[in-house]
PDB file of C-alpha atoms in Angstrom:
ATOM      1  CA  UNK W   5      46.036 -25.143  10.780  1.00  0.00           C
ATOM      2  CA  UNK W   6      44.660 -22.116  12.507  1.00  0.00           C
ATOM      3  CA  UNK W   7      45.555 -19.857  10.836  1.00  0.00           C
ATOM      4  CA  UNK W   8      44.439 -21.223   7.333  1.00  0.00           C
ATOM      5  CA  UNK W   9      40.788 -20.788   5.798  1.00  0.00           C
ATOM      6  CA  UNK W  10      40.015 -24.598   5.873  1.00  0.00           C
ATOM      7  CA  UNK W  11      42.547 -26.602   8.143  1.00  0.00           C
ATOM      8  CA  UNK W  12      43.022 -30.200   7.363  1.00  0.00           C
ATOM      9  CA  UNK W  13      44.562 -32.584  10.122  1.00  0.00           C
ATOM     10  CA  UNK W  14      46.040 -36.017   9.384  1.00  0.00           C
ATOM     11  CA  UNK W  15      45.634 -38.742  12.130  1.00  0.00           C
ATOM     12  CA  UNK W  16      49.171 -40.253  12.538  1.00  0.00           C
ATOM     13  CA  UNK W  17      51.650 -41.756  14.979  1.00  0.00           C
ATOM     14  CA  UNK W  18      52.636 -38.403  16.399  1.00  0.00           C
ATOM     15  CA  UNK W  19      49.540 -37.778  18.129  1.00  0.00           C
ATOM     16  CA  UNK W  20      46.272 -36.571  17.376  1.00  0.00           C
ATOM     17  CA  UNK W  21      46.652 -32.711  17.786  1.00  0.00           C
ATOM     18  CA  UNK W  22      46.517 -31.248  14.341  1.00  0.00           C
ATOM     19  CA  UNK W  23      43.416 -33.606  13.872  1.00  0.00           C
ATOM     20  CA  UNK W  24      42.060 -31.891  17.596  1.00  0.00           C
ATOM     21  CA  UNK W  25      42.614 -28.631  15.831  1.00  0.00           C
ATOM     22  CA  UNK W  26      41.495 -29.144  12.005  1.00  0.00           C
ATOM     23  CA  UNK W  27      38.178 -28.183   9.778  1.00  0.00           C
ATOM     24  CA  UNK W  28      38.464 -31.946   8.542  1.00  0.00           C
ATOM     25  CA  UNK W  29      40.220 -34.926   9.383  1.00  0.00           C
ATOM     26  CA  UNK W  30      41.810 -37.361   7.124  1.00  0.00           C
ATOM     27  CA  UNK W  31      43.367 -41.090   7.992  1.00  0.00           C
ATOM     28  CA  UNK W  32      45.925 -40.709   5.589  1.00  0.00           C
ATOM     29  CA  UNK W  33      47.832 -38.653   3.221  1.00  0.00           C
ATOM     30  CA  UNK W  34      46.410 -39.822  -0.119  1.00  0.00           C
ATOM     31  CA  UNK W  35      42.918 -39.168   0.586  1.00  0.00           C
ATOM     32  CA  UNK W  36      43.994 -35.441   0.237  1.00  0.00           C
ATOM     33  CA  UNK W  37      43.543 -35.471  -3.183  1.00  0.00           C
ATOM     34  CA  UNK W  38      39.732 -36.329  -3.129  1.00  0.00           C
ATOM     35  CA  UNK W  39      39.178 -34.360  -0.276  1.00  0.00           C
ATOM     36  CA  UNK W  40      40.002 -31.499  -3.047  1.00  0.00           C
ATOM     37  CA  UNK W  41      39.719 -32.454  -5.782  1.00  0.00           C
ATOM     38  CA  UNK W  42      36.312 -33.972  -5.266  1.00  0.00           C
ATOM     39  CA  UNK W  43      34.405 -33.027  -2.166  1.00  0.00           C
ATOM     40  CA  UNK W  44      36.201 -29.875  -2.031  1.00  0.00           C
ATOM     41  CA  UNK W  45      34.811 -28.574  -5.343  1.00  0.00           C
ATOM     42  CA  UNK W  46      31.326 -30.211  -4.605  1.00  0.00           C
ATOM     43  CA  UNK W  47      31.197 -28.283  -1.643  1.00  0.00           C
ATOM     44  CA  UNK W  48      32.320 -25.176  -2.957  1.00  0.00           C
ATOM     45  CA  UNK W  49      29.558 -24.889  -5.874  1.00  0.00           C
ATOM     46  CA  UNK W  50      27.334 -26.416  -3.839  1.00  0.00           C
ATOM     47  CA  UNK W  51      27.899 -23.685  -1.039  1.00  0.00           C
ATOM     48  CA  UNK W  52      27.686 -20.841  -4.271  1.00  0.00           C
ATOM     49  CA  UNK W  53      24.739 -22.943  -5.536  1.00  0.00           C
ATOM     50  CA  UNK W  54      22.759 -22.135  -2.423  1.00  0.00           C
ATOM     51  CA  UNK W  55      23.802 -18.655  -1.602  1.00  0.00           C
ATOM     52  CA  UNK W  56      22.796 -17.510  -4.824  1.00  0.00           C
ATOM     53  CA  UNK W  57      19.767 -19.331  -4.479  1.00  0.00           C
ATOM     54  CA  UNK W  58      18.881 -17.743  -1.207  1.00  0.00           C
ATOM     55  CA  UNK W  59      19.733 -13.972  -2.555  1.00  0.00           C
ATOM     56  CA  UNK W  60      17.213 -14.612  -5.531  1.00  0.00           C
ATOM     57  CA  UNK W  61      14.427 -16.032  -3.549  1.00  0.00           C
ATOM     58  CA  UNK W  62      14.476 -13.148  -1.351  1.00  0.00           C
ATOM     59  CA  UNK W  63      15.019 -10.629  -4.411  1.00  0.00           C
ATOM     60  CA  UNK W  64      11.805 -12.542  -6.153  1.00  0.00           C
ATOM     61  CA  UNK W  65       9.596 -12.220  -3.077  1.00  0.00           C
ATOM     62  CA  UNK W  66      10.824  -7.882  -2.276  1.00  0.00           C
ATOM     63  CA  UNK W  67      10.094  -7.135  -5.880  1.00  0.00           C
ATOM     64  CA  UNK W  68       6.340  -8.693  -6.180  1.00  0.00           C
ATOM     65  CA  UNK W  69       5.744  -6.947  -2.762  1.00  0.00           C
ATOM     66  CA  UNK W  70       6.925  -3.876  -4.059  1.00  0.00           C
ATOM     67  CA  UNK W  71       5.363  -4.014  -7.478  1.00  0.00           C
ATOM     68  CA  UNK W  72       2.305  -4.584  -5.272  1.00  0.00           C
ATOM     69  CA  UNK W  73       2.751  -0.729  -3.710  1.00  0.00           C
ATOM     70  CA  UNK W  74       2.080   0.711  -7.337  1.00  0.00           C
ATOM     71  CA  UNK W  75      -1.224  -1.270  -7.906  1.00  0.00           C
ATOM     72  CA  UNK W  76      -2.493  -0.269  -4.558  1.00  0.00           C
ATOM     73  CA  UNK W  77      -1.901   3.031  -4.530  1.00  0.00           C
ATOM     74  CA  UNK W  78       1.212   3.031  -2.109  1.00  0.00           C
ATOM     75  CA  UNK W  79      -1.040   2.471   0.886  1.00  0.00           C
ATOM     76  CA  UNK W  80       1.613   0.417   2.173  1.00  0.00           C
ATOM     77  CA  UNK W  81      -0.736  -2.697   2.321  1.00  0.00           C
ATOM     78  CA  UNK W  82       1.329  -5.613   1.686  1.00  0.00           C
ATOM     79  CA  UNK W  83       0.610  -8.237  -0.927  1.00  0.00           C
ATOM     80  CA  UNK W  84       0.677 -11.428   1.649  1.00  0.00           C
ATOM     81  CA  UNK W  85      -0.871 -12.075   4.417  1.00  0.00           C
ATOM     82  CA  UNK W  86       1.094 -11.759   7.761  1.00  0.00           C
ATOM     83  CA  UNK W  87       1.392 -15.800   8.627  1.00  0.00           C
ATOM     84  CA  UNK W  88       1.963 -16.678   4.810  1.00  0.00           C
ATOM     85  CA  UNK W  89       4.730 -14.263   4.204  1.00  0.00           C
ATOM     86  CA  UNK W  90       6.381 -15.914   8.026  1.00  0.00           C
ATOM     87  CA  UNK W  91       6.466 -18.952   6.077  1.00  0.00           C
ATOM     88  CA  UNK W  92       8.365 -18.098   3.499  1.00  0.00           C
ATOM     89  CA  UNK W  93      12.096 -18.451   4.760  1.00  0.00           C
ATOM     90  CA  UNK W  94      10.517 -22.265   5.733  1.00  0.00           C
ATOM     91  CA  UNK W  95       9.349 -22.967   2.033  1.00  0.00           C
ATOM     92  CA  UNK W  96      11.991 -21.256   0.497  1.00  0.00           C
ATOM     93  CA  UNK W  97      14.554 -22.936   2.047  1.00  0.00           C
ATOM     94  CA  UNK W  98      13.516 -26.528   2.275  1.00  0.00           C
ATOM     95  CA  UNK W  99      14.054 -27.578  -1.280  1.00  0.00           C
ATOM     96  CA  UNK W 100      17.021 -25.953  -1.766  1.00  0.00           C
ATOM     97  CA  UNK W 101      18.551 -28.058   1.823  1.00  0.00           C
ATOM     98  CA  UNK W 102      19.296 -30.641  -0.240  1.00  0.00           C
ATOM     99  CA  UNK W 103      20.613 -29.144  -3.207  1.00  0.00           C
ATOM    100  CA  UNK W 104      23.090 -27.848  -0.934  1.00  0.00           C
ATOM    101  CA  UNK W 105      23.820 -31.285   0.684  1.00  0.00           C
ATOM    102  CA  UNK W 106      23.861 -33.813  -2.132  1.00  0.00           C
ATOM    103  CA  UNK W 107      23.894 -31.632  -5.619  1.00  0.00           C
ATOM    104  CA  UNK W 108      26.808 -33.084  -8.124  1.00  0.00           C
ATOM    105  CA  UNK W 109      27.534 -31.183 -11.214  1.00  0.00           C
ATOM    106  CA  UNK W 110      30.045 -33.878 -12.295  1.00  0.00           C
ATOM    107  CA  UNK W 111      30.995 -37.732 -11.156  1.00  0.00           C
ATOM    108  CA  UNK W 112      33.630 -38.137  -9.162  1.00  0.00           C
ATOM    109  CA  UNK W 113      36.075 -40.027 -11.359  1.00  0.00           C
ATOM    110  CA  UNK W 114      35.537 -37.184 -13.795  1.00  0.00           C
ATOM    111  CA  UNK W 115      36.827 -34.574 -10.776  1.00  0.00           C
ATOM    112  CA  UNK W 116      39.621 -37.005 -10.533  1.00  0.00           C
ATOM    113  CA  UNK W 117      40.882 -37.646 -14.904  1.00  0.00           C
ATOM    114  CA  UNK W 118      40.564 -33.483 -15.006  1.00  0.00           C
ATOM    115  CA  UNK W 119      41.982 -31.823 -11.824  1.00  0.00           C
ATOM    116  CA  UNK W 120      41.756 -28.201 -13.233  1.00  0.00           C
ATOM    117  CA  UNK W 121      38.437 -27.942 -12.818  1.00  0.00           C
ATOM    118  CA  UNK W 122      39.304 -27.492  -9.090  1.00  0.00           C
ATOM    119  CA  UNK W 123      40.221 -24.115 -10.086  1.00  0.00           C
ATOM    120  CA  UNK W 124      36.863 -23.048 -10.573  1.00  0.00           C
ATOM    121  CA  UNK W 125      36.801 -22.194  -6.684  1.00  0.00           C
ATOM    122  CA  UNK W 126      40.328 -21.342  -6.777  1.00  0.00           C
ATOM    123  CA  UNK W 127      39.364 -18.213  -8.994  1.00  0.00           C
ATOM    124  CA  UNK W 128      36.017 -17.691  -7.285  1.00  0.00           C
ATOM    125  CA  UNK W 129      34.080 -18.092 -10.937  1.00  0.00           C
ATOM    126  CA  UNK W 130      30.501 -19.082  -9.165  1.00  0.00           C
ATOM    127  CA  UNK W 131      30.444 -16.717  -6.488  1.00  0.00           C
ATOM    128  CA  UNK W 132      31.508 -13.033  -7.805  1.00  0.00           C
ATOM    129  CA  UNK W 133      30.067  -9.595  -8.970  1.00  0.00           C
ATOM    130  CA  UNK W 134      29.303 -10.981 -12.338  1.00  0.00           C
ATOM    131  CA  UNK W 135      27.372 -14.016 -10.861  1.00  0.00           C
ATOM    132  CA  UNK W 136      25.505 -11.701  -8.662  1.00  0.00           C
ATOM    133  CA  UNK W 137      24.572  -9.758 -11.341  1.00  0.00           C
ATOM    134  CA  UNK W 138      23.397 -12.130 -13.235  1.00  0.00           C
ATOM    135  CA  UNK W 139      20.703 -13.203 -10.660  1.00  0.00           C
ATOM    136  CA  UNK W 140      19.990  -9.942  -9.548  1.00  0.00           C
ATOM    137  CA  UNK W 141      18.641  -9.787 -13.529  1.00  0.00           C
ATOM    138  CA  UNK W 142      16.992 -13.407 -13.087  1.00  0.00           C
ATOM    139  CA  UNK W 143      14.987 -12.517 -10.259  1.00  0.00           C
ATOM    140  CA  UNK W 144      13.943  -9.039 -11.790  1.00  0.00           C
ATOM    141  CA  UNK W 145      12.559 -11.220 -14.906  1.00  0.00           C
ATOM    142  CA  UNK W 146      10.479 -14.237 -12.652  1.00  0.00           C
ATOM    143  CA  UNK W 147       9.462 -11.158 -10.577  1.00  0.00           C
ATOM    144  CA  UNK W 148       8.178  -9.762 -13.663  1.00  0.00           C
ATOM    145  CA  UNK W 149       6.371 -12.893 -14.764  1.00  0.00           C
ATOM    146  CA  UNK W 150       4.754 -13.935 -11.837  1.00  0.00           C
ATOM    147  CA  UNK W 151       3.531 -10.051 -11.368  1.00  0.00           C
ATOM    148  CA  UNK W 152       2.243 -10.396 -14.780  1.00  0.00           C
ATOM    149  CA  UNK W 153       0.433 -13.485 -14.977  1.00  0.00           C
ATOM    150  CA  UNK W 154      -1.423 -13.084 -12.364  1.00  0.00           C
ATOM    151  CA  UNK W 155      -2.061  -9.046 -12.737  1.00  0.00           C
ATOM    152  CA  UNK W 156      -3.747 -10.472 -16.009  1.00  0.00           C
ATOM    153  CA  UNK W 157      -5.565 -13.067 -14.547  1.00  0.00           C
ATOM    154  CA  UNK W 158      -6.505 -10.991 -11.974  1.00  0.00           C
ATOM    155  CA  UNK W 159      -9.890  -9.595 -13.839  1.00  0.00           C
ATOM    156  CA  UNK W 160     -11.116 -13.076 -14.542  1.00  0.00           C
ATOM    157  CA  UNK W 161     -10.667 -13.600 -10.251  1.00  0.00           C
ATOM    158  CA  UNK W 162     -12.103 -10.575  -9.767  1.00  0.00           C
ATOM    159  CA  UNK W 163     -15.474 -11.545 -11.649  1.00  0.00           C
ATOM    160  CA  UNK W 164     -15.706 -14.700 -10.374  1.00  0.00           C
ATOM    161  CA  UNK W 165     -15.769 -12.952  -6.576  1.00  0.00           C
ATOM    162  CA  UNK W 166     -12.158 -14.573  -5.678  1.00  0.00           C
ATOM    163  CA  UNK W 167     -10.516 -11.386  -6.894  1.00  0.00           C
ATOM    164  CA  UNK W 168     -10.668  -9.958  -2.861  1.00  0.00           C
ATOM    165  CA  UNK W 169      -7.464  -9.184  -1.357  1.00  0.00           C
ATOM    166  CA  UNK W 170      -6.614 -12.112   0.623  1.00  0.00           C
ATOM    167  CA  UNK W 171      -7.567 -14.688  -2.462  1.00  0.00           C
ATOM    168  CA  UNK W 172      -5.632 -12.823  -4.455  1.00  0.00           C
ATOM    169  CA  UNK W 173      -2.357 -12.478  -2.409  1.00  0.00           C
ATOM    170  CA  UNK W 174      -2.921 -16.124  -1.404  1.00  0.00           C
ATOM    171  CA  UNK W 175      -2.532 -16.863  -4.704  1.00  0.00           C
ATOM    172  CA  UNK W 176       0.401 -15.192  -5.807  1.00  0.00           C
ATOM    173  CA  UNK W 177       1.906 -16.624  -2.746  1.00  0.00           C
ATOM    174  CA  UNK W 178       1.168 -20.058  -3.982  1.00  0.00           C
ATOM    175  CA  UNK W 179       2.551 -19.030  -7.420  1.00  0.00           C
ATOM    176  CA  UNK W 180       5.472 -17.897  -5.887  1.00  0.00           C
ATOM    177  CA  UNK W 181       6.295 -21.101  -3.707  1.00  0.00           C
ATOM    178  CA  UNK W 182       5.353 -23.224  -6.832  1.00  0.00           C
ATOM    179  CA  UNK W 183       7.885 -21.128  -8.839  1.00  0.00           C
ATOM    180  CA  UNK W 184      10.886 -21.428  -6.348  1.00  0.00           C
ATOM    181  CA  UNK W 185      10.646 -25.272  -6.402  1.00  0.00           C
ATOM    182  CA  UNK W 186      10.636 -25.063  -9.984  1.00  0.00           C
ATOM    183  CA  UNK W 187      13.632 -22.839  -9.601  1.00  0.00           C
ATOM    184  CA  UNK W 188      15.475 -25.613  -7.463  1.00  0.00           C
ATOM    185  CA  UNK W 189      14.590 -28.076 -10.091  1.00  0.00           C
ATOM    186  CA  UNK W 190      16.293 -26.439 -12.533  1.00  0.00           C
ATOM    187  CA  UNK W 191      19.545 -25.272 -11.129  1.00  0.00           C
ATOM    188  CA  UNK W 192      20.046 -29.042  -9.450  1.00  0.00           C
ATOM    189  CA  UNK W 193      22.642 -31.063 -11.847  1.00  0.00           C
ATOM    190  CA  UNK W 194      21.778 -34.383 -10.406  1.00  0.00           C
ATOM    191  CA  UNK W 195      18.412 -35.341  -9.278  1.00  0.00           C
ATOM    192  CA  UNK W 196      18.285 -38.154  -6.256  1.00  0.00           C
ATOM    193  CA  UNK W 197      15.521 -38.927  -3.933  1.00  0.00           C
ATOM    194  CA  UNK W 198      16.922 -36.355  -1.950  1.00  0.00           C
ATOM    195  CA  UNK W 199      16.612 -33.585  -4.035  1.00  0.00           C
ATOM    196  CA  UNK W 200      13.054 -34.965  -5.371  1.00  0.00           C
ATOM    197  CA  UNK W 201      12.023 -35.789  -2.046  1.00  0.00           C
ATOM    198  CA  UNK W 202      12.541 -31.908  -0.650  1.00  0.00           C
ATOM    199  CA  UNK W 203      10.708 -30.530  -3.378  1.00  0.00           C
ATOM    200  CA  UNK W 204       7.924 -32.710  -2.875  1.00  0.00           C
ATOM    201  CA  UNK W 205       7.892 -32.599   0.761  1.00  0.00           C
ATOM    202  CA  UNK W 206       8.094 -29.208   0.232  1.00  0.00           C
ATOM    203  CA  UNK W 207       5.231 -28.293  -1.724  1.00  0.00           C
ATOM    204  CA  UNK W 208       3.229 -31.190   0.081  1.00  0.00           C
ATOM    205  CA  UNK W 209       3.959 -29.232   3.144  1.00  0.00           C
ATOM    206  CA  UNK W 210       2.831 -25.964   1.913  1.00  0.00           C
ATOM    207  CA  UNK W 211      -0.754 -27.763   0.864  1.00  0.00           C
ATOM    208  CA  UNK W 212      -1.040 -28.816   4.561  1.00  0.00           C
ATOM    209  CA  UNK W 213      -0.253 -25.647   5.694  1.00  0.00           C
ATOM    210  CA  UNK W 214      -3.521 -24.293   3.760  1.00  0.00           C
ATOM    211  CA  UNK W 215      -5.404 -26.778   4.722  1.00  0.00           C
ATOM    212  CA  UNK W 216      -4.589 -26.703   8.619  1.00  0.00           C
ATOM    213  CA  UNK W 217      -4.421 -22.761   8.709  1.00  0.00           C
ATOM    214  CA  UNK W 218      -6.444 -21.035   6.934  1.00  0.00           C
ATOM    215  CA  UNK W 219      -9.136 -24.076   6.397  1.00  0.00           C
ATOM    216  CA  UNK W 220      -9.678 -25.073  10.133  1.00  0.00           C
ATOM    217  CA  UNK W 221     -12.058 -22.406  11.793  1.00  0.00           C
ATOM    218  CA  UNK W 222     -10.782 -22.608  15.024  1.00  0.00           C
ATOM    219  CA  UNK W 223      -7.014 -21.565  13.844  1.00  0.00           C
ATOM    220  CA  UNK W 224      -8.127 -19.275  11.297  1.00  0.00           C
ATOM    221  CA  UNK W 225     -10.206 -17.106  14.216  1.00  0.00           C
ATOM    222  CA  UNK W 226      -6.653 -17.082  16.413  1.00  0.00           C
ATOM    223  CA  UNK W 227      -4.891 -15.820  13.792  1.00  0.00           C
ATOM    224  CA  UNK W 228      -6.897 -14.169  10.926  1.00  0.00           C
ATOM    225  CA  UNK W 229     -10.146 -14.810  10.981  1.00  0.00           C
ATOM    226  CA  UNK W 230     -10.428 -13.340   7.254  1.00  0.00           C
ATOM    227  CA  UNK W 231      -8.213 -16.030   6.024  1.00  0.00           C
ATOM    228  CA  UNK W 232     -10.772 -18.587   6.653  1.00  0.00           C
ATOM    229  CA  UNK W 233     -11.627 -20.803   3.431  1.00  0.00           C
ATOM    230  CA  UNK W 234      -9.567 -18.707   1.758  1.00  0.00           C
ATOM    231  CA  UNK W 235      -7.718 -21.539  -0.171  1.00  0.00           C
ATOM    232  CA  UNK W 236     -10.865 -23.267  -0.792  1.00  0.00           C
ATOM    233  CA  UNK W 237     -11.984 -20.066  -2.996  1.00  0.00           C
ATOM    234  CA  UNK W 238      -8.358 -19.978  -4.573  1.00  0.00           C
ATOM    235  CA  UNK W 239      -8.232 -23.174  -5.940  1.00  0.00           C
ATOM    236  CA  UNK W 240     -12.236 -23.136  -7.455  1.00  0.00           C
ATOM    237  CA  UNK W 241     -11.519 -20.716  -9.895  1.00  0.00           C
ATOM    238  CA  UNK W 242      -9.827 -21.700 -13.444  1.00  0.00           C
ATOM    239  CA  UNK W 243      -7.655 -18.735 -13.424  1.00  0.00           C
ATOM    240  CA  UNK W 244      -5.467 -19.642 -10.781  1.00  0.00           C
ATOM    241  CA  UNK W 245      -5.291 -23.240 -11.706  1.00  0.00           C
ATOM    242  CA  UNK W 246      -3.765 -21.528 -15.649  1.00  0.00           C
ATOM    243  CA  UNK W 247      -1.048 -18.991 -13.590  1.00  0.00           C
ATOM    244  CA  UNK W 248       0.231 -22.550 -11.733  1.00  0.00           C
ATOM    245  CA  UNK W 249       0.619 -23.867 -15.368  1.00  0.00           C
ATOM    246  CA  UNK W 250       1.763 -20.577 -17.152  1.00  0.00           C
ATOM    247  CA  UNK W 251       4.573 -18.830 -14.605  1.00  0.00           C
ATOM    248  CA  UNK W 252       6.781 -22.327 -15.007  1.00  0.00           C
ATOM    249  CA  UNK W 253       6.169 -22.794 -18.599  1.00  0.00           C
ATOM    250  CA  UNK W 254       7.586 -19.304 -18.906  1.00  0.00           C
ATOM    251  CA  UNK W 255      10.247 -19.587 -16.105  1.00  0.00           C
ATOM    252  CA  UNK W 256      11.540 -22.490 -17.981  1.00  0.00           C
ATOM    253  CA  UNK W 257      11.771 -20.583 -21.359  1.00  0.00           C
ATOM    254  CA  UNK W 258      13.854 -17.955 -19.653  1.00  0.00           C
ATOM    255  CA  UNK W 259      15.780 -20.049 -17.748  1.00  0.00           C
ATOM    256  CA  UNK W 260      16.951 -22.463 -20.806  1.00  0.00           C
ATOM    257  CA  UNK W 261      17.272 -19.744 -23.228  1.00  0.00           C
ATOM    258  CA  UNK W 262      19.392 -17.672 -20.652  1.00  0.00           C
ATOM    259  CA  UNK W 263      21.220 -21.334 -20.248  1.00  0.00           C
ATOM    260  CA  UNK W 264      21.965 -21.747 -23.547  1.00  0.00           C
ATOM    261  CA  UNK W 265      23.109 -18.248 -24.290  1.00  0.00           C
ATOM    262  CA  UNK W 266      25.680 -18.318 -21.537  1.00  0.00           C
ATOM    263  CA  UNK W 267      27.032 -22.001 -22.651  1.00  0.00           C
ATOM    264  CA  UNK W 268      27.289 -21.114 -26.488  1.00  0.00           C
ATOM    265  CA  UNK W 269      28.590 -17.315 -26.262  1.00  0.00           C
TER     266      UNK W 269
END
């Protein structure tokens, strides 16, 4: 039991040692199967379903910050501001908890009628080269259209005075959270309250944080007293408001093309 990669222990008559020693325990021998056949494989894509995740959110967030470096004349100024960019790993991991936790590409007594599906962690086919690839290429293109939206609406910021450098950044920030719960509501096979319920709490936590941080005087002087207001500004002017409407709409044309391509060829 040791020695294997997941060690499963059966509590019996002969003691409880194996169980002492075991990844999982089991009561008896025919729950085996849906250990496997069912948990086992939910676990496995859900565990690929999240890593993936993880490696795209952070390959979305380096590439706008280092687009950024050719539109400011590699200064070296980054995009975000300090205490919004130390909240990302917080927002960018909170909706995609539950994914990891509760998603289910398939019912159970489906997993049960057609057992070879199990092989699709036997032969590693969500977690690979070609799977990393792929995402590597799907964050390069949401990088792309969240640096593009709101490089175009940038002008229309800029004349309405909200096109300084912490609005601005602020608001790619927001685009960026806004897109990564998008993201999670995509990939997720089977919505629940939980799933639902991170996303929301998720983006209903990032709204507090703006309102607490950078909207309270008192914090905002601690930290960065030119991040006062800030959001206030951000959310007045109409060109914002369009890249929160635009960047999904677009996200979700790539993402269900890209879907469908991979499903029919």
């Amino acid at each position: 039991i040791q020695e294997a990669q997941v060690g499963i222990g059966i509590a019996g008559r002969e003691g409880r040692q194996s169980v002492n020693n075991s990844d999982f325990a089991i009561g008896q021998f025919q729950y085996l199967q849906r250990l496997l056949l069912v948990h086992g494989r939910w676990n496995y894509l859900r565990a690929c379903k999240f890593t993936l995740f993880t490696f795209w959110r952070n390959m979305v967030q380096v590439l706008i910050m280092f687009s950024y470096t050719f539109f400011s004349g590699f200064s070296g100024t980054v995009l975000f501001e300090d205490w919004l960019r130390l909240s990302f790993n917080g927002f960018g991991t909170i909706p995609v908890l539950a994914v990891g936790a509760f998603d289910q590409d398939i019912e159970a007594r489906e997993a049960f009628k057609h057992p070879q599906l199990y092989a699709v962690g036997m032969n590693s086919q969500e977690l690979n080269t070609q799977k990393t690839l792929q995402t590597f290429l799907a964050a390069v293109f949401h990088a792309a259209i969240i640096v593009g939206v709101t490089w175009m609406a940038y002008p229309g910021m800029d004349v309405w005075g909200v096109g300084d450098y912490y609005t601005f950044g602020s608001a790619v920030y927001t685009c960026l959270i806004l897109h990564l719960a998008y993201r999670v509501a995509f990939l997720t096979c089977s919505h629940n309250k939980y799933t639902l319920g991170a996303i929301v709490f998720t983006i209903s936590a990032y709204i507090f944080f703006l309102l607490v941080y950078p909207c309270v005087q008192f914090i905002a002087n601690i930290f960065e007293p030119n991040m006062y207001m800030v959001p206030v500004y951000m959310v007045g002017n109409a060109n914002f408001w369009a890249c929160i409407l635009v960047i999904p709409m677009i996200g979700l044309t790539v993402d269900s093309f890209t879907s469908w391509a991979k499903h029919k060829y």
